[in-house]
Amino acid sequence: EDKVVQSPLSLVVHEGDTVTLNCSYEVTNFRSLLWYKQEKKAPTFLFMLTSSGIEKKSGRLSSILDKKELFSILNITATQTGDSAVYLCAVEYGNKLVFGAGTILRVKS
Amino acid sequence: SAVISQKPSRDICQRGTSLTIQCQVDSQVTMMFWYRQQPGQSLTLIATANQGSEATYESGFVIDKFPISRPNLTFSTLTVSNMSPEDSSIYLCSVGGTSGRRTDTQYFGPGTRLTVL
């Protein structure tokens, strides 16, 4: 069964748009949820979330976790073509780290 | 943050051969991990490379197929043995964050893209 589900699988937006990426999970012994940006090969760490309701922010990117409803969102405002990438969500639980399938974002100029 | 390098960055290999991938970190780290990302798939943990002892493999991965070395706190190798086309993937080395937990993976190397013909 899928423990970490990301949606949408892909989307195409225009520069300047705001996007919201979703990550839902169903695990026990939750420890943290991580977001990564993957361009070409190597994922780049964005955020680690451990507490509900506390927004993490870095420039135009922000993320928040809801441990009651078991999901997280990643927001990107004023998108740029350089934001085009695969965005990965991963959930750390027990002694495992499980990745979602990712959301492919394409930003058109 | 740790700076991680991997060699080779890509390779094309023949079926039945083996390839060793090297991972070098610019600082001593406790936890090092090897991941695989098959085409169109997300990342899957292969094993945790333990310094001075045998690697810890995840379900579905075995030492005979993916032998791992970790001679010190800055270096590890992953060998993909007796390759088949199904082994065509990106192989990524990663290191842990500050918690020391083996699941605290925050930094990845640039990856090795392997194609098996």
Short mmCIF file of N, CA and C in Angstrom, two decimals, chain A residues 42-100:
data_model
loop_
_atom_site.label_atom_id
_atom_site.label_comp_id
_atom_site.label_asym_id
_atom_site.label_seq_id
_atom_site.Cartn_x
_atom_site.Cartn_y
_atom_site.Cartn_z
N ALA A 42 20.29 14.88 -8.48
CA ALA A 42 20.37 14.90 -7.01
C ALA A 42 19.26 15.72 -6.37
N PRO A 43 18.50 15.15 -5.43
CA PRO A 43 17.52 15.94 -4.68
C PRO A 43 18.23 16.95 -3.79
N THR A 44 17.63 18.13 -3.71
CA THR A 44 18.13 19.18 -2.83
C THR A 44 17.14 19.36 -1.70
N PHE A 45 17.64 19.30 -0.48
CA PHE A 45 16.78 19.42 0.70
C PHE A 45 16.14 20.81 0.77
N LEU A 46 14.85 20.84 1.06
CA LEU A 46 14.14 22.11 1.21
C LEU A 46 13.73 22.33 2.66
N PHE A 47 12.91 21.45 3.18
CA PHE A 47 12.35 21.64 4.52
C PHE A 47 12.25 20.30 5.26
N MET A 48 12.36 20.38 6.57
CA MET A 48 11.98 19.28 7.44
C MET A 48 10.92 19.80 8.39
N LEU A 49 9.81 19.10 8.48
CA LEU A 49 8.69 19.51 9.32
C LEU A 49 8.44 18.44 10.36
N THR A 50 8.32 18.86 11.59
CA THR A 50 8.04 17.91 12.66
C THR A 50 6.81 18.29 13.48
N SER A 51 6.44 19.56 13.47
CA SER A 51 5.34 20.03 14.31
C SER A 51 4.21 20.57 13.45
N SER A 52 2.99 20.34 13.88
CA SER A 52 1.82 20.82 13.16
C SER A 52 1.70 22.33 13.25
N GLY A 53 1.22 22.93 12.16
CA GLY A 53 0.81 24.32 12.19
C GLY A 53 1.93 25.34 12.15
N ILE A 54 3.16 24.90 12.13
CA ILE A 54 4.28 25.85 12.11
C ILE A 54 4.81 25.92 10.69
N GLU A 55 4.67 27.10 10.07
CA GLU A 55 5.07 27.25 8.69
C GLU A 55 6.58 27.44 8.61
N LYS A 56 7.18 26.67 7.68
CA LYS A 56 8.59 26.87 7.38
C LYS A 56 8.63 27.66 6.07
N LYS A 57 9.54 28.64 6.01
CA LYS A 57 9.56 29.53 4.86
C LYS A 57 10.99 29.76 4.41
N SER A 58 11.16 29.75 3.09
CA SER A 58 12.46 30.07 2.51
C SER A 58 12.21 30.78 1.19
N GLY A 59 12.34 32.11 1.22
CA GLY A 59 12.09 32.87 0.00
C GLY A 59 10.65 32.73 -0.44
N ARG A 60 10.48 32.26 -1.68
CA ARG A 60 9.12 32.11 -2.22
C ARG A 60 8.50 30.76 -1.88
N LEU A 61 9.24 29.92 -1.20
CA LEU A 61 8.74 28.59 -0.84
C LEU A 61 8.32 28.57 0.63
N SER A 62 7.25 27.88 0.90
CA SER A 62 6.81 27.70 2.27
C SER A 62 6.13 26.35 2.38
N SER A 63 6.11 25.82 3.61
CA SER A 63 5.50 24.51 3.81
C SER A 63 4.93 24.44 5.20
N ILE A 64 3.90 23.62 5.33
CA ILE A 64 3.26 23.46 6.62
C ILE A 64 2.79 22.02 6.75
N LEU A 65 2.72 21.57 7.98
CA LEU A 65 2.35 20.18 8.27
C LEU A 65 1.09 20.14 9.12
N ASP A 66 0.21 19.21 8.81
CA ASP A 66 -0.99 18.97 9.62
C ASP A 66 -0.94 17.52 10.08
N LYS A 67 -0.53 17.31 11.33
CA LYS A 67 -0.35 15.95 11.83
C LYS A 67 -1.69 15.29 12.20
N LYS A 68 -2.72 16.09 12.32
CA LYS A 68 -4.03 15.52 12.60
C LYS A 68 -4.64 14.93 11.34
N GLU A 69 -4.56 15.71 10.25
CA GLU A 69 -5.11 15.25 8.98
C GLU A 69 -4.08 14.50 8.14
N LEU A 70 -2.85 14.41 8.62
CA LEU A 70 -1.78 13.63 7.99
C LEU A 70 -1.44 14.11 6.58
N PHE A 71 -1.16 15.40 6.48
CA PHE A 71 -0.71 15.89 5.18
C PHE A 71 0.17 17.12 5.37
N SER A 72 0.84 17.44 4.28
CA SER A 72 1.65 18.64 4.23
C SER A 72 1.45 19.29 2.87
N ILE A 73 1.62 20.60 2.82
CA ILE A 73 1.60 21.29 1.53
C ILE A 73 2.89 22.08 1.37
N LEU A 74 3.29 22.19 0.11
CA LEU A 74 4.43 23.02 -0.26
C LEU A 74 3.89 24.09 -1.20
N ASN A 75 4.04 25.34 -0.82
CA ASN A 75 3.59 26.46 -1.65
C ASN A 75 4.78 27.13 -2.31
N ILE A 76 4.59 27.47 -3.57
CA ILE A 76 5.59 28.26 -4.28
C ILE A 76 4.86 29.46 -4.87
N THR A 77 5.24 30.66 -4.47
CA THR A 77 4.61 31.87 -4.98
C THR A 77 5.47 32.48 -6.08
N ALA A 78 4.82 33.27 -6.94
CA ALA A 78 5.52 33.97 -8.01
C ALA A 78 6.50 33.05 -8.73
N THR A 79 5.99 31.94 -9.23
CA THR A 79 6.86 30.91 -9.81
C THR A 79 7.73 31.45 -10.93
N GLN A 80 8.91 30.84 -11.06
CA GLN A 80 9.87 31.18 -12.10
C GLN A 80 10.22 29.91 -12.86
N THR A 81 10.78 30.08 -14.05
CA THR A 81 11.12 28.89 -14.84
C THR A 81 12.13 28.01 -14.10
N GLY A 82 12.94 28.61 -13.25
CA GLY A 82 13.91 27.85 -12.47
C GLY A 82 13.28 26.96 -11.40
N ASP A 83 12.00 27.15 -11.17
CA ASP A 83 11.30 26.28 -10.21
C ASP A 83 10.90 24.96 -10.85
N SER A 84 11.04 24.85 -12.16
CA SER A 84 10.69 23.60 -12.85
C SER A 84 11.58 22.47 -12.32
N ALA A 85 10.94 21.44 -11.81
CA ALA A 85 11.67 20.33 -11.19
C ALA A 85 10.66 19.28 -10.74
N VAL A 86 11.19 18.20 -10.18
CA VAL A 86 10.36 17.23 -9.47
C VAL A 86 10.46 17.55 -7.99
N TYR A 87 9.33 17.66 -7.33
CA TYR A 87 9.31 17.94 -5.89
C TYR A 87 8.93 16.64 -5.16
N LEU A 88 9.83 16.23 -4.29
CA LEU A 88 9.67 14.97 -3.57
C LEU A 88 9.31 15.24 -2.12
N CYS A 89 8.40 14.45 -1.63
CA CYS A 89 8.04 14.45 -0.21
C CYS A 89 8.51 13.11 0.36
N ALA A 90 9.03 13.13 1.56
CA ALA A 90 9.44 11.89 2.22
C ALA A 90 9.00 11.94 3.67
N VAL A 91 8.60 10.81 4.17
CA VAL A 91 8.14 10.72 5.56
C VAL A 91 9.05 9.78 6.34
N GLU A 92 9.52 10.28 7.46
CA GLU A 92 10.35 9.50 8.36
C GLU A 92 9.44 8.93 9.45
N TYR A 93 9.41 7.60 9.55
CA TYR A 93 8.60 6.99 10.59
C TYR A 93 9.27 5.72 11.06
N GLY A 94 9.15 5.46 12.34
CA GLY A 94 9.88 4.32 12.90
C GLY A 94 11.34 4.47 12.55
N ASN A 95 11.92 3.48 11.88
CA ASN A 95 13.30 3.58 11.43
C ASN A 95 13.38 3.59 9.92
N LYS A 96 12.34 4.11 9.29
CA LYS A 96 12.29 4.14 7.83
C LYS A 96 12.11 5.56 7.31
N LEU A 97 12.56 5.76 6.09
CA LEU A 97 12.31 7.00 5.36
C LEU A 97 11.75 6.61 4.01
N VAL A 98 10.50 6.96 3.77
CA VAL A 98 9.82 6.55 2.54
C VAL A 98 9.48 7.77 1.71
N PHE A 99 9.82 7.69 0.43
CA PHE A 99 9.59 8.79 -0.49
C PHE A 99 8.29 8.60 -1.26
N GLY A 100 7.62 9.71 -1.54
CA GLY A 100 6.51 9.69 -2.47
C GLY A 100 7.01 9.66 -3.90
#
